[in-house]
Amino acid sequence: MNILKSIWEEHLTGREKYYKSRLDIAGPFVVYAATNQITGKRLFILEIEKATSSQLLKNIQFRGLVIQILEFETHKELTILLLDNSLEDIFISFIENILEEITSSVNDDEALARISAIIARWKKLFDKAATAGLTPEQQKGMLGELLLFSSLLSESYPARKILEAWAGPMHADKDFLFGAVGIEVKLTSSKYPSIKITNERQLENLTLETLYLFLFIVEEVKQNGITLPGLISDISDKIRADAEALKTFETRLAQAGYNGDEEDYYGQQYFVKAINKYDVNENFPRLITSDLEPGIYNVSYSIELSACEGQKVLSETITELLNGY
């Protein structure tokens, strides 16, 4: 992220109307970061051969972005224009995702197919990021996932393995997937804690050896507490020595809809009172797909803590629950 950001910032210090800097990437592709000084807009440009089919990527526009194929005498250019500079961080993560994919492509057709798939995934994220930020419930969800992330780091679990397992930002049914071990994370600040389940797939473990549910019970406080930006900063500092891991972490945050420029919006402080761990087995109270009548789906419900007391896990560390994954 720092390389692209620094290039665009450097462009803004110049006096020319248009700047175009070639990016050094692996593979046969010619790509640029560009800036229109008149409008202040950022662009990403990929040169492709004139004969390459580009129908899938013609004139795509969604909130914050416009994607076009421009035809020249000797070649074509795929251009991705950022319309809303307040979305720069998520735009950079989006472009980095594209760069990662095209470096392993063998030709223009494969690169464009991969870019088309990436655009389909990121469209919803741009739409969400262009709104007023994460809702309070979404903030709590992310805070819970990051508390687990931080706990694993404190147990010396490798950052890259945590990032590979972290599926929450991709809106998967399980927040973390460590091989055949899944972890679903919940966080509550209620005076009368319960476990809120958002759909019938969340506690299914059909393809897993083991599924755990972690419940972080927190209290809202006015000082000396944990904030979402503070926890993100702490994790970033811990993994900063691994540039690849840090880049992936920033991408995951962007995919989840977090915008670091809105830190003031995420100022609520929390104190962690307890961490309950549960083994979601056949005795755990839950609703899963096979329990529902045909035509019934997306069922949300709450579980009283007393109902799952017998499935509590007493392990002090998280790592030993992962069964070597």
mmCIF file of C-alpha atoms in Angstrom:
data_model
loop_
_atom_site.group_PDB
_atom_site.id
_atom_site.type_symbol
_atom_site.label_atom_id
_atom_site.label_comp_id
_atom_site.label_asym_id
_atom_site.label_seq_id
_atom_site.Cartn_x
_atom_site.Cartn_y
_atom_site.Cartn_z
ATOM 1 C CA MET A 1 0.000 0.000 0.000
ATOM 2 C CA ASN A 2 2.828 2.426 0.854
ATOM 3 C CA ILE A 3 4.358 2.271 -2.647
ATOM 4 C CA LEU A 4 1.166 3.162 -4.506
ATOM 5 C CA LYS A 5 0.207 5.770 -1.932
ATOM 6 C CA SER A 6 3.632 7.428 -2.132
ATOM 7 C CA ILE A 7 3.497 7.496 -5.946
ATOM 8 C CA TRP A 8 0.130 9.246 -5.981
ATOM 9 C CA GLU A 9 1.205 11.663 -3.256
ATOM 10 C CA GLU A 10 4.356 12.496 -5.238
ATOM 11 C CA HIS A 11 2.245 13.195 -8.324
ATOM 12 C CA LEU A 12 0.236 15.777 -6.405
ATOM 13 C CA THR A 13 3.368 17.797 -5.651
ATOM 14 C CA GLY A 14 4.133 18.320 -9.351
ATOM 15 C CA ARG A 15 2.990 21.017 -11.733
ATOM 16 C CA GLU A 16 2.127 18.945 -14.807
ATOM 17 C CA LYS A 17 -1.494 18.278 -15.708
ATOM 18 C CA TYR A 18 -1.007 14.518 -15.923
ATOM 19 C CA TYR A 19 1.455 12.062 -14.355
ATOM 20 C CA LYS A 20 1.921 8.422 -15.262
ATOM 21 C CA SER A 21 4.396 6.208 -13.377
ATOM 22 C CA ARG A 22 5.177 2.664 -14.497
ATOM 23 C CA LEU A 23 4.975 0.059 -11.742
ATOM 24 C CA ASP A 24 7.643 -2.598 -11.417
ATOM 25 C CA ILE A 25 5.852 -5.956 -11.151
ATOM 26 C CA ALA A 26 6.698 -9.543 -12.021
ATOM 27 C CA GLY A 27 5.371 -10.892 -15.307
ATOM 28 C CA PRO A 28 4.966 -9.541 -18.827
ATOM 29 C CA PHE A 29 2.414 -6.831 -18.090
ATOM 30 C CA VAL A 30 2.857 -3.078 -18.387
ATOM 31 C CA VAL A 31 0.965 -1.219 -15.652
ATOM 32 C CA TYR A 32 0.911 2.374 -14.433
ATOM 33 C CA ALA A 33 -0.274 4.493 -11.542
ATOM 34 C CA ALA A 34 -1.467 7.827 -12.911
ATOM 35 C CA THR A 35 -2.931 11.099 -11.660
ATOM 36 C CA ASN A 36 -5.027 13.702 -13.412
ATOM 37 C CA GLN A 37 -3.830 16.884 -11.746
ATOM 38 C CA ILE A 38 -6.783 18.934 -12.954
ATOM 39 C CA THR A 39 -9.325 16.732 -11.201
ATOM 40 C CA GLY A 40 -7.000 15.209 -8.581
ATOM 41 C CA LYS A 41 -8.248 11.717 -9.526
ATOM 42 C CA ARG A 42 -6.138 8.562 -9.263
ATOM 43 C CA LEU A 43 -5.958 5.986 -12.049
ATOM 44 C CA PHE A 44 -4.633 2.475 -12.551
ATOM 45 C CA ILE A 45 -3.736 1.541 -16.141
ATOM 46 C CA LEU A 46 -3.009 -1.874 -17.658
ATOM 47 C CA GLU A 47 -1.799 -2.084 -21.261
ATOM 48 C CA ILE A 48 -3.174 -5.005 -23.268
ATOM 49 C CA GLU A 49 -2.784 -6.185 -26.831
ATOM 50 C CA LYS A 50 -5.181 -4.694 -29.352
ATOM 51 C CA ALA A 51 -6.591 -8.096 -30.358
ATOM 52 C CA THR A 52 -7.489 -9.060 -26.768
ATOM 53 C CA SER A 53 -11.207 -9.527 -26.139
ATOM 54 C CA SER A 54 -12.337 -7.026 -23.495
ATOM 55 C CA GLN A 55 -16.141 -7.187 -23.612
ATOM 56 C CA LEU A 56 -16.463 -8.195 -19.930
ATOM 57 C CA LEU A 57 -14.745 -5.036 -18.734
ATOM 58 C CA LYS A 58 -16.270 -2.348 -20.948
ATOM 59 C CA ASN A 59 -17.765 0.657 -19.196
ATOM 60 C CA ILE A 60 -18.276 -0.717 -15.685
ATOM 61 C CA GLN A 61 -19.197 1.844 -13.048
ATOM 62 C CA PHE A 62 -20.153 1.494 -9.406
ATOM 63 C CA ARG A 63 -19.953 3.640 -6.321
ATOM 64 C CA GLY A 64 -16.549 5.333 -6.267
ATOM 65 C CA LEU A 65 -15.109 3.737 -9.428
ATOM 66 C CA VAL A 66 -15.345 3.716 -13.200
ATOM 67 C CA ILE A 67 -13.650 1.060 -15.346
ATOM 68 C CA GLN A 68 -13.098 1.547 -19.094
ATOM 69 C CA ILE A 69 -11.255 0.010 -22.011
ATOM 70 C CA LEU A 70 -9.610 2.684 -24.167
ATOM 71 C CA GLU A 71 -8.512 1.753 -27.676
ATOM 72 C CA PHE A 72 -5.384 3.185 -29.295
ATOM 73 C CA GLU A 73 -3.742 2.561 -32.639
ATOM 74 C CA THR A 74 -1.275 -0.022 -31.322
ATOM 75 C CA HIS A 75 -2.859 -1.308 -28.088
ATOM 76 C CA LYS A 76 -5.688 -1.034 -25.579
ATOM 77 C CA GLU A 77 -5.651 0.244 -22.023
ATOM 78 C CA LEU A 78 -7.759 -0.960 -19.134
ATOM 79 C CA THR A 79 -8.225 2.097 -16.910
ATOM 80 C CA ILE A 80 -9.649 2.080 -13.406
ATOM 81 C CA LEU A 81 -10.487 5.591 -12.202
ATOM 82 C CA LEU A 82 -11.118 6.423 -8.558
ATOM 83 C CA LEU A 83 -13.989 8.905 -8.455
ATOM 84 C CA ASP A 84 -14.049 9.434 -4.674
ATOM 85 C CA ASN A 85 -10.631 10.135 -3.140
ATOM 86 C CA SER A 86 -11.976 9.403 0.344
ATOM 87 C CA LEU A 87 -11.904 5.735 -0.738
ATOM 88 C CA GLU A 88 -8.187 5.838 -1.555
ATOM 89 C CA ASP A 89 -7.154 3.197 1.010
ATOM 90 C CA ILE A 90 -9.648 0.610 -0.191
ATOM 91 C CA PHE A 91 -8.790 1.536 -3.806
ATOM 92 C CA ILE A 92 -5.115 0.825 -3.134
ATOM 93 C CA SER A 93 -5.950 -2.552 -1.569
ATOM 94 C CA PHE A 94 -8.157 -3.307 -4.594
ATOM 95 C CA ILE A 95 -5.363 -2.463 -7.031
ATOM 96 C CA GLU A 96 -2.856 -4.500 -5.016
ATOM 97 C CA ASN A 97 -5.224 -7.472 -5.236
ATOM 98 C CA ILE A 98 -5.272 -7.019 -9.026
ATOM 99 C CA LEU A 99 -1.478 -6.819 -9.180
ATOM 100 C CA GLU A 100 -1.134 -10.017 -7.143
ATOM 101 C CA GLU A 101 -3.445 -11.871 -9.527
ATOM 102 C CA ILE A 102 -2.061 -10.692 -12.849
ATOM 103 C CA THR A 103 1.566 -11.454 -11.940
ATOM 104 C CA SER A 104 0.692 -15.167 -12.119
ATOM 105 C CA SER A 105 -1.316 -14.817 -15.363
ATOM 106 C CA VAL A 106 0.251 -16.049 -18.599
ATOM 107 C CA ASN A 107 -1.515 -13.768 -21.076
ATOM 108 C CA ASP A 108 -3.865 -10.798 -21.405
ATOM 109 C CA ASP A 109 -7.010 -12.922 -21.667
ATOM 110 C CA GLU A 110 -6.260 -14.713 -18.391
ATOM 111 C CA ALA A 111 -5.344 -11.430 -16.678
ATOM 112 C CA LEU A 112 -8.619 -9.784 -17.746
ATOM 113 C CA ALA A 113 -10.647 -12.802 -16.613
ATOM 114 C CA ARG A 114 -8.999 -12.621 -13.201
ATOM 115 C CA ILE A 115 -9.550 -8.875 -12.988
ATOM 116 C CA SER A 116 -13.223 -9.349 -13.866
ATOM 117 C CA ALA A 117 -13.591 -11.826 -10.973
ATOM 118 C CA ILE A 118 -11.799 -9.448 -8.585
ATOM 119 C CA ILE A 119 -14.091 -6.573 -9.600
ATOM 120 C CA ALA A 120 -17.155 -8.710 -8.866
ATOM 121 C CA ARG A 121 -15.826 -9.453 -5.360
ATOM 122 C CA TRP A 122 -14.833 -5.877 -4.534
ATOM 123 C CA LYS A 123 -17.933 -4.095 -5.844
ATOM 124 C CA LYS A 124 -19.909 -4.771 -2.662
ATOM 125 C CA LEU A 125 -16.981 -3.615 -0.555
ATOM 126 C CA PHE A 126 -16.777 -0.282 -2.370
ATOM 127 C CA ASP A 127 -20.511 0.185 -1.960
ATOM 128 C CA LYS A 128 -20.219 -0.494 1.763
ATOM 129 C CA ALA A 129 -17.094 1.636 2.242
ATOM 130 C CA ALA A 130 -18.776 4.598 0.576
ATOM 131 C CA THR A 131 -21.394 4.707 3.326
ATOM 132 C CA ALA A 132 -20.946 6.015 6.889
ATOM 133 C CA GLY A 133 -18.585 3.213 7.922
ATOM 134 C CA LEU A 134 -19.161 0.035 9.876
ATOM 135 C CA THR A 135 -22.318 -0.118 11.937
ATOM 136 C CA PRO A 136 -21.923 -0.540 15.719
ATOM 137 C CA GLU A 137 -22.709 -4.258 15.391
ATOM 138 C CA GLN A 138 -20.195 -4.661 12.569
ATOM 139 C CA GLN A 139 -17.599 -2.863 14.679
ATOM 140 C CA LYS A 140 -18.186 -5.285 17.538
ATOM 141 C CA GLY A 141 -17.923 -8.214 15.157
ATOM 142 C CA MET A 142 -14.580 -7.001 13.837
ATOM 143 C CA LEU A 143 -13.361 -6.202 17.350
ATOM 144 C CA GLY A 144 -14.086 -9.776 18.437
ATOM 145 C CA GLU A 145 -12.228 -11.241 15.455
ATOM 146 C CA LEU A 146 -9.247 -8.960 16.073
ATOM 147 C CA LEU A 147 -9.167 -9.836 19.786
ATOM 148 C CA LEU A 148 -8.782 -13.473 18.764
ATOM 149 C CA PHE A 149 -6.141 -12.465 16.188
ATOM 150 C CA SER A 150 -4.214 -10.565 18.878
ATOM 151 C CA SER A 151 -4.514 -13.451 21.352
ATOM 152 C CA LEU A 152 -3.004 -15.858 18.832
ATOM 153 C CA LEU A 153 -0.123 -13.466 18.169
ATOM 154 C CA SER A 154 0.547 -13.307 21.915
ATOM 155 C CA GLU A 155 0.799 -17.116 21.862
ATOM 156 C CA SER A 156 3.459 -16.802 19.104
ATOM 157 C CA TYR A 157 1.156 -18.273 16.463
ATOM 158 C CA PRO A 158 2.505 -17.190 13.034
ATOM 159 C CA ALA A 159 0.842 -14.073 11.636
ATOM 160 C CA ARG A 160 0.650 -15.479 8.116
ATOM 161 C CA LYS A 161 -1.176 -18.592 9.329
ATOM 162 C CA ILE A 162 -3.672 -16.417 11.205
ATOM 163 C CA LEU A 163 -4.250 -14.331 8.081
ATOM 164 C CA GLU A 164 -4.728 -17.457 5.947
ATOM 165 C CA ALA A 165 -7.331 -18.671 8.448
ATOM 166 C CA TRP A 166 -9.158 -15.329 8.858
ATOM 167 C CA ALA A 167 -12.263 -15.728 6.691
ATOM 168 C CA GLY A 168 -14.547 -13.190 8.386
ATOM 169 C CA PRO A 169 -13.720 -10.270 6.046
ATOM 170 C CA MET A 170 -14.757 -12.430 3.077
ATOM 171 C CA HIS A 171 -18.178 -12.907 4.701
ATOM 172 C CA ALA A 172 -17.667 -16.651 5.182
ATOM 173 C CA ASP A 173 -19.928 -18.574 7.550
ATOM 174 C CA LYS A 174 -17.000 -19.169 9.941
ATOM 175 C CA ASP A 175 -14.703 -16.359 11.084
ATOM 176 C CA PHE A 176 -11.532 -18.483 11.160
ATOM 177 C CA LEU A 177 -10.696 -21.766 9.431
ATOM 178 C CA PHE A 178 -7.533 -23.486 10.625
ATOM 179 C CA GLY A 179 -7.530 -26.566 8.422
ATOM 180 C CA ALA A 180 -10.309 -28.797 9.770
ATOM 181 C CA VAL A 181 -10.775 -26.632 12.885
ATOM 182 C CA GLY A 182 -13.183 -23.710 12.670
ATOM 183 C CA ILE A 183 -13.667 -20.839 15.116
ATOM 184 C CA GLU A 184 -16.736 -18.621 15.190
ATOM 185 C CA VAL A 185 -16.260 -15.397 17.181
ATOM 186 C CA LYS A 186 -18.931 -13.412 18.998
ATOM 187 C CA LEU A 187 -18.680 -10.275 21.125
ATOM 188 C CA THR A 188 -21.324 -8.836 23.416
ATOM 189 C CA SER A 189 -21.514 -5.754 25.632
ATOM 190 C CA SER A 190 -24.973 -6.607 26.978
ATOM 191 C CA LYS A 191 -25.574 -6.602 30.729
ATOM 192 C CA TYR A 192 -27.289 -9.955 30.212
ATOM 193 C CA PRO A 193 -24.922 -11.730 27.795
ATOM 194 C CA SER A 194 -26.212 -14.211 25.251
ATOM 195 C CA ILE A 195 -24.923 -15.635 21.980
ATOM 196 C CA LYS A 196 -26.555 -14.146 18.871
ATOM 197 C CA ILE A 197 -26.468 -16.375 15.788
ATOM 198 C CA THR A 198 -27.225 -14.738 12.443
ATOM 199 C CA ASN A 199 -28.045 -17.779 10.292
ATOM 200 C CA GLU A 200 -28.424 -21.542 10.402
ATOM 201 C CA ARG A 201 -25.078 -22.185 8.652
ATOM 202 C CA GLN A 202 -22.991 -20.366 11.242
ATOM 203 C CA LEU A 203 -22.766 -23.267 13.698
ATOM 204 C CA GLU A 204 -22.770 -26.098 11.154
ATOM 205 C CA ASN A 205 -19.636 -28.235 11.192
ATOM 206 C CA LEU A 206 -20.334 -30.692 8.363
ATOM 207 C CA THR A 207 -16.863 -30.331 6.803
ATOM 208 C CA LEU A 208 -14.930 -29.702 10.029
ATOM 209 C CA GLU A 209 -13.373 -31.997 12.578
ATOM 210 C CA THR A 210 -14.056 -29.457 15.312
ATOM 211 C CA LEU A 211 -15.893 -26.151 15.621
ATOM 212 C CA TYR A 212 -15.337 -23.778 18.522
ATOM 213 C CA LEU A 213 -17.324 -20.704 19.457
ATOM 214 C CA PHE A 214 -15.500 -17.897 21.285
ATOM 215 C CA LEU A 215 -17.593 -15.316 23.124
ATOM 216 C CA PHE A 216 -15.863 -12.108 24.240
ATOM 217 C CA ILE A 217 -17.896 -10.469 26.999
ATOM 218 C CA VAL A 218 -17.000 -6.778 27.175
ATOM 219 C CA GLU A 219 -18.109 -3.641 28.954
ATOM 220 C CA GLU A 220 -18.297 -0.199 27.372
ATOM 221 C CA VAL A 221 -16.021 2.218 29.263
ATOM 222 C CA LYS A 222 -15.026 5.875 28.905
ATOM 223 C CA GLN A 223 -11.288 5.594 29.494
ATOM 224 C CA ASN A 224 -8.386 3.138 29.551
ATOM 225 C CA GLY A 225 -10.237 0.717 27.281
ATOM 226 C CA ILE A 226 -9.622 -1.004 23.963
ATOM 227 C CA THR A 227 -10.747 0.719 20.755
ATOM 228 C CA LEU A 228 -10.994 -0.778 17.288
ATOM 229 C CA PRO A 229 -8.340 1.571 15.780
ATOM 230 C CA GLY A 230 -6.085 1.001 18.803
ATOM 231 C CA LEU A 231 -6.283 -2.779 18.438
ATOM 232 C CA ILE A 232 -5.618 -2.531 14.696
ATOM 233 C CA SER A 233 -2.576 -0.340 15.375
ATOM 234 C CA ASP A 234 -1.308 -2.794 17.986
ATOM 235 C CA ILE A 235 -1.602 -5.773 15.631
ATOM 236 C CA SER A 236 0.008 -3.789 12.796
ATOM 237 C CA ASP A 237 2.988 -2.984 15.026
ATOM 238 C CA LYS A 238 3.384 -6.644 16.000
ATOM 239 C CA ILE A 239 3.484 -7.871 12.400
ATOM 240 C CA ARG A 240 5.216 -4.871 10.808
ATOM 241 C CA ALA A 241 8.491 -6.755 10.385
ATOM 242 C CA ASP A 242 6.719 -9.034 7.882
ATOM 243 C CA ALA A 243 5.796 -6.664 5.060
ATOM 244 C CA GLU A 244 3.745 -9.292 3.215
ATOM 245 C CA ALA A 245 1.713 -10.111 6.316
ATOM 246 C CA LEU A 246 1.102 -6.419 7.010
ATOM 247 C CA LYS A 247 -0.095 -5.846 3.450
ATOM 248 C CA THR A 248 -2.470 -8.805 3.683
ATOM 249 C CA PHE A 249 -3.759 -7.545 7.039
ATOM 250 C CA GLU A 250 -4.528 -4.135 5.541
ATOM 251 C CA THR A 251 -6.290 -5.802 2.609
ATOM 252 C CA ARG A 252 -8.441 -7.884 4.976
ATOM 253 C CA LEU A 253 -9.449 -4.746 6.882
ATOM 254 C CA ALA A 254 -10.444 -3.037 3.646
ATOM 255 C CA GLN A 255 -12.395 -6.116 2.551
ATOM 256 C CA ALA A 256 -14.284 -5.980 5.840
ATOM 257 C CA GLY A 257 -15.243 -2.356 5.118
ATOM 258 C CA TYR A 258 -12.901 -0.666 7.608
ATOM 259 C CA ASN A 259 -11.549 2.736 6.589
ATOM 260 C CA GLY A 260 -8.628 3.955 8.679
ATOM 261 C CA ASP A 261 -9.387 7.572 7.773
ATOM 262 C CA GLU A 262 -12.542 7.352 9.902
ATOM 263 C CA GLU A 263 -10.843 6.508 13.215
ATOM 264 C CA ASP A 264 -12.876 9.123 15.092
ATOM 265 C CA TYR A 265 -15.998 7.216 14.094
ATOM 266 C CA TYR A 266 -14.671 4.121 15.909
ATOM 267 C CA GLY A 267 -13.827 5.694 19.260
ATOM 268 C CA GLN A 268 -15.936 3.511 21.582
ATOM 269 C CA GLN A 269 -13.776 1.949 24.315
ATOM 270 C CA TYR A 270 -14.236 -1.541 25.741
ATOM 271 C CA PHE A 271 -12.942 -3.566 28.674
ATOM 272 C CA VAL A 272 -12.785 -7.345 28.202
ATOM 273 C CA LYS A 273 -14.460 -8.986 31.194
ATOM 274 C CA ALA A 274 -14.386 -12.625 30.105
ATOM 275 C CA ILE A 275 -13.676 -14.984 27.208
ATOM 276 C CA ASN A 276 -15.908 -18.039 26.997
ATOM 277 C CA LYS A 277 -14.870 -20.899 24.709
ATOM 278 C CA TYR A 278 -17.361 -23.559 23.622
ATOM 279 C CA ASP A 279 -17.085 -26.832 21.752
ATOM 280 C CA VAL A 280 -19.902 -26.773 19.200
ATOM 281 C CA ASN A 281 -20.724 -30.488 19.173
ATOM 282 C CA GLU A 282 -23.943 -32.497 18.949
ATOM 283 C CA ASN A 283 -24.869 -31.416 22.480
ATOM 284 C CA PHE A 284 -24.501 -27.699 21.812
ATOM 285 C CA PRO A 285 -27.860 -25.882 21.516
ATOM 286 C CA ARG A 286 -28.153 -24.702 17.923
ATOM 287 C CA LEU A 287 -30.247 -24.619 14.766
ATOM 288 C CA ILE A 288 -28.660 -25.911 11.566
ATOM 289 C CA THR A 289 -29.949 -26.309 8.014
ATOM 290 C CA SER A 290 -31.181 -29.871 8.518
ATOM 291 C CA ASP A 291 -33.388 -28.712 11.421
ATOM 292 C CA LEU A 292 -35.447 -26.378 9.233
ATOM 293 C CA GLU A 293 -38.532 -27.068 7.184
ATOM 294 C CA PRO A 294 -38.205 -26.581 3.400
ATOM 295 C CA GLY A 295 -38.504 -22.921 2.414
ATOM 296 C CA ILE A 296 -37.234 -21.595 5.754
ATOM 297 C CA TYR A 297 -33.760 -20.015 5.727
ATOM 298 C CA ASN A 298 -31.598 -17.191 7.151
ATOM 299 C CA VAL A 299 -32.850 -17.908 10.656
ATOM 300 C CA SER A 300 -31.353 -15.746 13.420
ATOM 301 C CA TYR A 301 -31.687 -16.619 17.103
ATOM 302 C CA SER A 302 -30.111 -16.168 20.548
ATOM 303 C CA ILE A 303 -28.666 -18.760 22.937
ATOM 304 C CA GLU A 304 -28.673 -18.351 26.716
ATOM 305 C CA LEU A 305 -25.222 -18.954 28.194
ATOM 306 C CA SER A 306 -26.618 -21.337 30.782
ATOM 307 C CA ALA A 307 -27.826 -23.627 27.988
ATOM 308 C CA CYS A 308 -24.289 -24.325 26.742
ATOM 309 C CA GLU A 309 -22.413 -24.414 30.053
ATOM 310 C CA GLY A 310 -21.704 -28.133 29.577
ATOM 311 C CA GLN A 311 -19.839 -27.438 26.310
ATOM 312 C CA LYS A 312 -17.437 -24.924 27.818
ATOM 313 C CA VAL A 313 -13.753 -25.492 27.003
ATOM 314 C CA LEU A 314 -11.344 -24.901 29.868
ATOM 315 C CA SER A 315 -8.139 -24.688 27.831
ATOM 316 C CA GLU A 316 -6.018 -21.680 28.795
ATOM 317 C CA THR A 317 -4.491 -21.274 25.325
ATOM 318 C CA ILE A 318 -6.075 -21.147 21.901
ATOM 319 C CA THR A 319 -3.163 -22.792 20.096
ATOM 320 C CA GLU A 320 -3.643 -26.145 21.781
ATOM 321 C CA LEU A 321 -7.237 -26.232 20.519
ATOM 322 C CA LEU A 322 -6.112 -26.006 16.894
ATOM 323 C CA ASN A 323 -4.885 -29.617 16.808
ATOM 324 C CA GLY A 324 -1.602 -28.729 15.128
ATOM 325 C CA TYR A 325 -3.058 -26.687 12.269
#
